[in-house]
Amino acid sequence: MITLLQIKQRIKKLSFVKKLLKKYYYKASPMKRVSYGEENADKTFYVIGRDNNVGGAWALINTVMMHIGLCEENGYTPIVDMLNFKTQYTKEDEFGKINLWEKFLQQPAGYTLDDIKHSKNIIVSSTSPVPSAKYNSYAGSDIWSNSEKLTLFKNLFAKYIRFNDKSKNFLDCQAEKYLKGHKNVIGVLCRGTDFLINKPVGNDIQPDPEVVLADVKAEFSKGIYDAVFLATEDQDIQDLFVAEFGNLLLSVDQVRISKKEMKGDAWIASVRNKLNPQEDKDIAFLSYFTATYILSKCRCFFAGKNNGSKGVLYMPSNFDFVKIYELGRY
């Protein structure tokens, strides 16, 4: 017999699926070709743009990389447009004035939007995050089990995703600050809050923090490590690891959200903005990168399947081993 609670849960799940489909498919605009002049007639520029007020920094980069893969296959020259498309890191007074991508990263092929404003051949990308099944590294894709695809994306990252000098210097300084001379560090990325509460349909199931903690404790007990570096936006997970490792737990200073602060189907980005309206979005963007950048410098890596852990795997690293939790999808 189906209980009232089960009925409510099913209605909630169906409602979430409807929202997800509407967000990622119903509103997606198709790829289109435009021409603004006769310049650069020997090139076809591919402008990558998509509104995304929920995705974190690595979700944005992962989407850009999927489109860059399509560019490589077709000989297009990619340009990232975060000038005319909004993200959760876009400041209201900078929208339409400053390309967010260029605040932190170099353009993939060196061309900017200003460089192509009189160009003959321009393709404006579809606003769908996945432009081609071949270059799909979205939630639920086979990138975790397909070593060829992971290598493809690592190569795309090495070739096209480059931090600008200011960001690179910041990340290097932060890594030196937080690792504090530690040489043998266990890296852990633990996604919580909105994923553990909402269980977004189609996304990869995140591991139980208690299970991750137990695995990390077992590895740490081998006596070859001098610290644990934890990347999480979840205050409850942070507290859990602090209680176990104390001063041996390293983590970046950032705004974290506890389970009690989450409401309904809210995503962490919207909750964080409501609770901390004065948070500097540039710092939030770089904090996300700082944590994953430091993780790539650890000796081993524990993580669930999410965009942040993909980012860690894309970056150069020298891990003894990687533990990715294979738990299926919500």
Tab-separated table of C-alpha atoms in Angstrom:
chain	number	residue	atom	x	y	z
A	1	MET	CA	0.000	0.000	0.000
A	2	ILE	CA	1.353	3.405	-0.984
A	3	THR	CA	1.568	5.855	1.894
A	4	LEU	CA	0.793	9.583	1.734
A	5	LEU	CA	4.494	10.330	2.239
A	6	GLN	CA	5.416	8.160	-0.769
A	7	ILE	CA	2.835	9.956	-2.915
A	8	LYS	CA	4.256	13.329	-1.895
A	9	GLN	CA	7.781	12.130	-2.679
A	10	ARG	CA	6.714	10.960	-6.143
A	11	ILE	CA	4.973	14.260	-6.879
A	12	LYS	CA	8.091	16.128	-5.755
A	13	LYS	CA	10.287	13.953	-7.984
A	14	LEU	CA	8.040	14.473	-11.024
A	15	SER	CA	8.013	18.213	-10.381
A	16	PHE	CA	11.805	18.235	-10.208
A	17	VAL	CA	12.112	16.300	-13.484
A	18	LYS	CA	9.790	18.792	-15.178
A	19	LYS	CA	11.874	21.715	-13.936
A	20	LEU	CA	15.071	20.002	-15.069
A	21	LEU	CA	13.761	19.331	-18.565
A	22	LYS	CA	12.445	22.849	-18.899
A	23	LYS	CA	15.724	24.325	-17.754
A	24	TYR	CA	18.074	22.300	-19.925
A	25	TYR	CA	16.039	21.492	-23.009
A	26	TYR	CA	12.876	23.545	-23.491
A	27	LYS	CA	14.730	26.861	-23.324
A	28	ALA	CA	17.786	25.854	-25.326
A	29	SER	CA	18.226	27.948	-28.452
A	30	PRO	CA	19.716	26.268	-31.548
A	31	MET	CA	23.119	26.989	-33.052
A	32	LYS	CA	22.970	29.805	-35.597
A	33	ARG	CA	25.265	31.344	-38.199
A	34	VAL	CA	25.714	35.112	-38.511
A	35	SER	CA	27.948	37.496	-40.443
A	36	TYR	CA	28.978	41.012	-39.412
A	37	GLY	CA	31.371	41.950	-42.216
A	38	GLU	CA	34.119	40.613	-44.452
A	39	GLU	CA	37.015	40.301	-41.990
A	40	ASN	CA	38.718	36.972	-41.128
A	41	ALA	CA	37.115	35.259	-44.100
A	42	ASP	CA	39.492	32.313	-43.680
A	43	LYS	CA	38.188	31.487	-40.198
A	44	THR	CA	34.922	30.352	-38.670
A	45	PHE	CA	34.518	31.643	-35.123
A	46	TYR	CA	32.376	29.683	-32.697
A	47	VAL	CA	30.985	31.796	-29.845
A	48	ILE	CA	30.216	29.754	-26.722
A	49	GLY	CA	27.524	31.260	-24.514
A	50	ARG	CA	24.876	29.988	-22.139
A	51	ASP	CA	22.999	31.516	-19.210
A	52	ASN	CA	23.663	29.476	-16.068
A	53	ASN	CA	22.817	31.018	-12.702
A	54	VAL	CA	23.205	27.717	-10.827
A	55	GLY	CA	26.362	26.003	-12.074
A	56	GLY	CA	29.634	26.425	-10.237
A	57	ALA	CA	32.896	27.460	-11.865
A	58	TRP	CA	33.746	23.936	-13.019
A	59	ALA	CA	30.246	23.400	-14.420
A	60	LEU	CA	30.823	26.482	-16.570
A	61	ILE	CA	34.249	25.294	-17.717
A	62	ASN	CA	32.982	21.799	-18.397
A	63	THR	CA	30.254	23.205	-20.658
A	64	VAL	CA	32.816	25.351	-22.482
A	65	MET	CA	35.047	22.303	-22.999
A	66	MET	CA	32.199	20.256	-24.493
A	67	HIS	CA	31.703	22.991	-27.094
A	68	ILE	CA	35.459	23.318	-27.681
A	69	GLY	CA	35.541	19.607	-28.530
A	70	LEU	CA	33.006	20.311	-31.272
A	71	CYS	CA	35.209	23.193	-32.475
A	72	GLU	CA	38.279	20.963	-32.718
A	73	GLU	CA	36.408	18.422	-34.801
A	74	ASN	CA	35.102	21.017	-37.245
A	75	GLY	CA	38.030	23.433	-37.409
A	76	TYR	CA	36.182	26.283	-35.673
A	77	THR	CA	37.939	28.921	-33.568
A	78	PRO	CA	36.321	29.063	-30.080
A	79	ILE	CA	35.526	32.255	-28.173
A	80	VAL	CA	33.837	32.236	-24.761
A	81	ASP	CA	31.049	34.772	-24.239
A	82	MET	CA	30.359	35.441	-20.568
A	83	LEU	CA	29.709	39.072	-21.429
A	84	ASN	CA	26.191	38.638	-22.803
A	85	PHE	CA	25.259	35.529	-20.818
A	86	LYS	CA	24.784	35.451	-17.042
A	87	THR	CA	26.299	33.129	-14.448
A	88	GLN	CA	25.973	33.022	-10.671
A	89	TYR	CA	29.271	34.939	-10.562
A	90	THR	CA	28.146	37.805	-12.814
A	91	LYS	CA	27.989	41.151	-11.039
A	92	GLU	CA	24.961	43.218	-12.001
A	93	ASP	CA	27.013	46.333	-12.749
A	94	GLU	CA	29.364	44.338	-15.007
A	95	PHE	CA	26.811	42.435	-17.097
A	96	GLY	CA	27.209	43.433	-20.740
A	97	LYS	CA	30.386	45.351	-19.912
A	98	ILE	CA	32.961	42.805	-18.752
A	99	ASN	CA	33.456	39.272	-20.033
A	100	LEU	CA	33.568	37.211	-16.828
A	101	TRP	CA	35.712	34.535	-18.519
A	102	GLU	CA	38.452	37.050	-19.279
A	103	LYS	CA	38.588	38.223	-15.665
A	104	PHE	CA	40.088	34.866	-14.706
A	105	LEU	CA	41.075	32.950	-17.845
A	106	GLN	CA	42.556	33.540	-21.254
A	107	GLN	CA	40.380	33.138	-24.318
A	108	PRO	CA	40.878	29.576	-25.681
A	109	ALA	CA	42.305	30.628	-29.048
A	110	GLY	CA	43.423	34.163	-28.197
A	111	TYR	CA	40.532	35.912	-29.968
A	112	THR	CA	38.061	38.112	-28.099
A	113	LEU	CA	34.545	39.189	-28.986
A	114	ASP	CA	35.926	42.606	-30.023
A	115	ASP	CA	38.286	40.896	-32.464
A	116	ILE	CA	35.429	39.329	-34.430
A	117	LYS	CA	32.803	42.097	-34.478
A	118	HIS	CA	33.334	42.621	-38.242
A	119	SER	CA	34.003	38.969	-39.126
A	120	LYS	CA	32.370	37.097	-41.972
A	121	ASN	CA	31.856	33.631	-40.489
A	122	ILE	CA	30.487	33.363	-36.966
A	123	ILE	CA	28.580	30.545	-35.308
A	124	VAL	CA	26.727	31.265	-32.071
A	125	SER	CA	26.561	28.037	-30.100
A	126	SER	CA	23.393	26.327	-28.994
A	127	THR	CA	22.592	27.216	-25.394
A	128	SER	CA	22.298	23.513	-24.600
A	129	PRO	CA	25.174	22.443	-22.334
A	130	VAL	CA	25.772	19.339	-24.482
A	131	PRO	CA	26.341	20.178	-28.165
A	132	SER	CA	27.203	16.631	-29.258
A	133	ALA	CA	26.941	13.128	-27.805
A	134	LYS	CA	30.591	12.570	-28.703
A	135	TYR	CA	31.677	15.409	-26.415
A	136	ASN	CA	29.256	14.738	-23.598
A	137	SER	CA	30.870	14.958	-20.172
A	138	TYR	CA	27.650	16.072	-18.501
A	139	ALA	CA	26.123	14.467	-15.404
A	140	GLY	CA	25.545	10.779	-16.060
A	141	SER	CA	28.006	10.594	-18.974
A	142	ASP	CA	30.536	7.784	-19.377
A	143	ILE	CA	33.566	10.030	-18.832
A	144	TRP	CA	34.297	8.274	-15.515
A	145	SER	CA	34.582	4.827	-17.091
A	146	ASN	CA	35.759	5.831	-20.563
A	147	SER	CA	39.519	6.437	-20.278
A	148	GLU	CA	39.720	7.681	-23.877
A	149	LYS	CA	37.099	10.351	-23.243
A	150	LEU	CA	38.769	11.436	-19.993
A	151	THR	CA	42.098	11.711	-21.833
A	152	LEU	CA	40.365	13.735	-24.565
A	153	PHE	CA	39.078	16.229	-22.001
A	154	LYS	CA	42.425	16.376	-20.192
A	155	ASN	CA	44.027	17.274	-23.522
A	156	LEU	CA	41.350	19.886	-24.274
A	157	PHE	CA	41.950	21.409	-20.858
A	158	ALA	CA	45.740	21.489	-21.334
A	159	LYS	CA	45.414	23.104	-24.763
A	160	TYR	CA	42.587	25.585	-24.268
A	161	ILE	CA	41.871	26.300	-20.587
A	162	ARG	CA	44.517	28.662	-19.278
A	163	PHE	CA	44.308	30.873	-16.209
A	164	ASN	CA	45.470	34.421	-16.775
A	165	ASP	CA	48.581	35.614	-14.921
A	166	LYS	CA	46.610	37.233	-12.104
A	167	SER	CA	44.578	34.076	-11.420
A	168	LYS	CA	47.606	31.775	-11.723
A	169	ASN	CA	49.588	33.848	-9.237
A	170	PHE	CA	46.615	33.893	-6.866
A	171	LEU	CA	46.183	30.109	-7.066
A	172	ASP	CA	49.886	29.441	-6.502
A	173	CYS	CA	49.932	31.730	-3.462
A	174	GLN	CA	46.802	30.101	-2.052
A	175	ALA	CA	48.219	26.603	-2.537
A	176	GLU	CA	51.369	27.607	-0.691
A	177	LYS	CA	49.309	29.217	2.076
A	178	TYR	CA	46.927	26.331	2.702
A	179	LEU	CA	49.271	23.404	2.234
A	180	LYS	CA	51.681	25.065	4.680
A	181	GLY	CA	54.650	22.968	3.674
A	182	HIS	CA	52.781	19.647	3.894
A	183	LYS	CA	54.081	17.177	1.331
A	184	ASN	CA	51.906	14.079	1.769
A	185	VAL	CA	48.293	15.194	1.796
A	186	ILE	CA	45.099	13.232	1.220
A	187	GLY	CA	42.743	15.218	-1.011
A	188	VAL	CA	38.980	14.932	-0.494
A	189	LEU	CA	36.148	16.562	-2.435
A	190	CYS	CA	32.790	16.000	-0.766
A	191	ARG	CA	29.668	17.505	-2.353
A	192	GLY	CA	26.736	17.811	0.019
A	193	THR	CA	23.827	20.149	0.796
A	194	ASP	CA	21.677	20.553	-2.339
A	195	PHE	CA	22.695	17.206	-3.859
A	196	LEU	CA	22.215	15.156	-0.699
A	197	ILE	CA	18.908	16.864	0.068
A	198	ASN	CA	17.366	17.299	-3.397
A	199	LYS	CA	18.784	14.175	-5.055
A	200	PRO	CA	18.526	15.834	-8.497
A	201	VAL	CA	17.213	13.297	-10.980
A	202	GLY	CA	19.760	12.257	-13.613
A	203	ASN	CA	22.741	13.504	-11.655
A	204	ASP	CA	25.389	11.243	-10.156
A	205	ILE	CA	24.715	10.050	-6.610
A	206	GLN	CA	27.101	11.611	-4.123
A	207	PRO	CA	28.678	9.400	-1.441
A	208	ASP	CA	27.571	9.456	2.185
A	209	PRO	CA	30.053	11.760	3.989
A	210	GLU	CA	30.362	9.202	6.800
A	211	VAL	CA	31.500	6.583	4.267
A	212	VAL	CA	34.046	8.956	2.765
A	213	LEU	CA	35.329	9.856	6.229
A	214	ALA	CA	35.770	6.175	7.116
A	215	ASP	CA	37.738	5.542	3.919
A	216	VAL	CA	39.931	8.592	4.472
A	217	LYS	CA	40.579	7.565	8.094
A	218	ALA	CA	41.666	4.114	6.936
A	219	GLU	CA	44.081	5.613	4.403
A	220	PHE	CA	45.410	8.189	6.859
A	221	SER	CA	46.096	5.451	9.431
A	222	LYS	CA	48.813	4.033	7.166
A	223	GLY	CA	51.096	6.682	8.631
A	224	ILE	CA	52.449	8.120	5.372
A	225	TYR	CA	50.349	11.304	5.340
A	226	ASP	CA	50.779	14.541	7.237
A	227	ALA	CA	47.391	16.192	6.563
A	228	VAL	CA	43.974	15.933	4.907
A	229	PHE	CA	42.751	18.663	2.560
A	230	LEU	CA	38.953	18.854	2.317
A	231	ALA	CA	37.031	20.742	-0.361
A	232	THR	CA	33.340	21.125	0.487
A	233	GLU	CA	30.643	23.784	0.421
A	234	ASP	CA	28.758	21.920	3.171
A	235	GLN	CA	29.313	23.143	6.729
A	236	ASP	CA	28.033	19.892	8.214
A	237	ILE	CA	30.620	17.888	6.266
A	238	GLN	CA	33.304	20.373	7.253
A	239	ASP	CA	32.394	19.945	10.925
A	240	LEU	CA	32.415	16.159	10.565
A	241	PHE	CA	35.990	16.128	9.253
A	242	VAL	CA	37.209	18.765	11.729
A	243	ALA	CA	35.939	16.603	14.593
A	244	GLU	CA	38.043	13.710	13.291
A	245	PHE	CA	41.248	15.378	12.123
A	246	GLY	CA	41.365	18.649	14.064
A	247	ASN	CA	44.398	20.752	13.132
A	248	LEU	CA	45.445	18.162	10.558
A	249	LEU	CA	42.469	19.116	8.414
A	250	LEU	CA	43.229	21.785	5.824
A	251	SER	CA	40.567	23.684	3.866
A	252	VAL	CA	40.124	27.057	2.212
A	253	ASP	CA	38.272	29.927	3.854
A	254	GLN	CA	34.928	30.139	2.078
A	255	VAL	CA	31.215	30.551	2.694
A	256	ARG	CA	29.671	27.173	3.542
A	257	ILE	CA	26.015	26.257	3.988
A	258	SER	CA	24.595	23.837	6.552
A	259	LYS	CA	21.697	21.464	5.933
A	260	LYS	CA	19.386	23.475	8.198
A	261	GLU	CA	19.908	26.543	5.982
A	262	MET	CA	18.737	24.712	2.862
A	263	LYS	CA	15.050	25.003	2.033
A	264	GLY	CA	13.002	22.845	-0.331
A	265	ASP	CA	14.527	22.356	-3.769
A	266	ALA	CA	16.840	25.349	-3.482
A	267	TRP	CA	20.309	25.113	-4.968
A	268	ILE	CA	23.301	26.123	-2.899
A	269	ALA	CA	24.125	29.069	-5.164
A	270	SER	CA	20.772	30.750	-4.496
A	271	VAL	CA	20.884	29.996	-0.755
A	272	ARG	CA	24.412	31.337	-0.452
A	273	ASN	CA	23.428	34.533	-2.275
A	274	LYS	CA	20.446	35.068	0.032
A	275	LEU	CA	22.406	34.430	3.217
A	276	ASN	CA	25.481	36.336	2.093
A	277	PRO	CA	24.321	39.053	-0.324
A	278	GLN	CA	27.571	40.987	0.176
A	279	GLU	CA	29.826	38.053	-0.757
A	280	ASP	CA	32.282	39.130	-3.438
A	281	LYS	CA	31.536	37.041	-6.519
A	282	ASP	CA	35.105	37.255	-7.788
A	283	ILE	CA	36.337	35.744	-4.528
A	284	ALA	CA	33.633	33.052	-4.698
A	285	PHE	CA	34.749	32.120	-8.219
A	286	LEU	CA	38.432	31.962	-7.281
A	287	SER	CA	37.722	30.117	-4.014
A	288	TYR	CA	36.111	27.323	-6.005
A	289	PHE	CA	39.202	27.070	-8.191
A	290	THR	CA	41.563	27.346	-5.226
A	291	ALA	CA	40.135	24.240	-3.585
A	292	THR	CA	40.293	22.107	-6.739
A	293	TYR	CA	43.734	23.460	-7.679
A	294	ILE	CA	45.074	22.416	-4.273
A	295	LEU	CA	43.409	19.001	-4.600
A	296	SER	CA	45.349	18.411	-7.827
A	297	LYS	CA	48.557	18.791	-5.811
A	298	CYS	CA	47.647	16.164	-3.204
A	299	ARG	CA	49.102	12.662	-3.054
A	300	CYS	CA	45.779	10.852	-3.485
A	301	PHE	CA	42.203	11.892	-4.169
A	302	PHE	CA	38.773	10.809	-2.846
A	303	ALA	CA	35.627	12.204	-4.468
A	304	GLY	CA	32.123	11.629	-5.746
A	305	LYS	CA	31.221	12.197	-9.379
A	306	ASN	CA	30.655	15.922	-9.940
A	307	ASN	CA	32.007	18.812	-11.979
A	308	GLY	CA	34.545	19.771	-9.323
A	309	SER	CA	36.107	16.315	-9.272
A	310	LYS	CA	36.201	16.320	-13.086
A	311	GLY	CA	38.108	19.575	-12.853
A	312	VAL	CA	40.650	18.026	-10.494
A	313	LEU	CA	41.160	15.132	-12.909
A	314	TYR	CA	41.532	17.505	-15.881
A	315	MET	CA	44.392	19.400	-14.243
A	316	PRO	CA	47.995	18.112	-14.161
A	317	SER	CA	48.532	15.898	-11.106
A	318	ASN	CA	50.687	13.106	-9.727
A	319	PHE	CA	48.273	11.007	-7.658
A	320	ASP	CA	49.310	7.665	-6.186
A	321	PHE	CA	45.673	6.657	-6.620
A	322	VAL	CA	42.190	8.105	-7.166
A	323	LYS	CA	39.002	6.865	-5.469
A	324	ILE	CA	35.846	7.941	-7.303
A	325	TYR	CA	32.622	6.630	-5.760
A	326	GLU	CA	30.553	4.732	-8.343
A	327	LEU	CA	26.995	4.885	-7.007
A	328	GLY	CA	24.750	5.316	-10.033
A	329	ARG	CA	22.366	8.211	-10.573
A	330	TYR	CA	19.503	9.763	-8.648
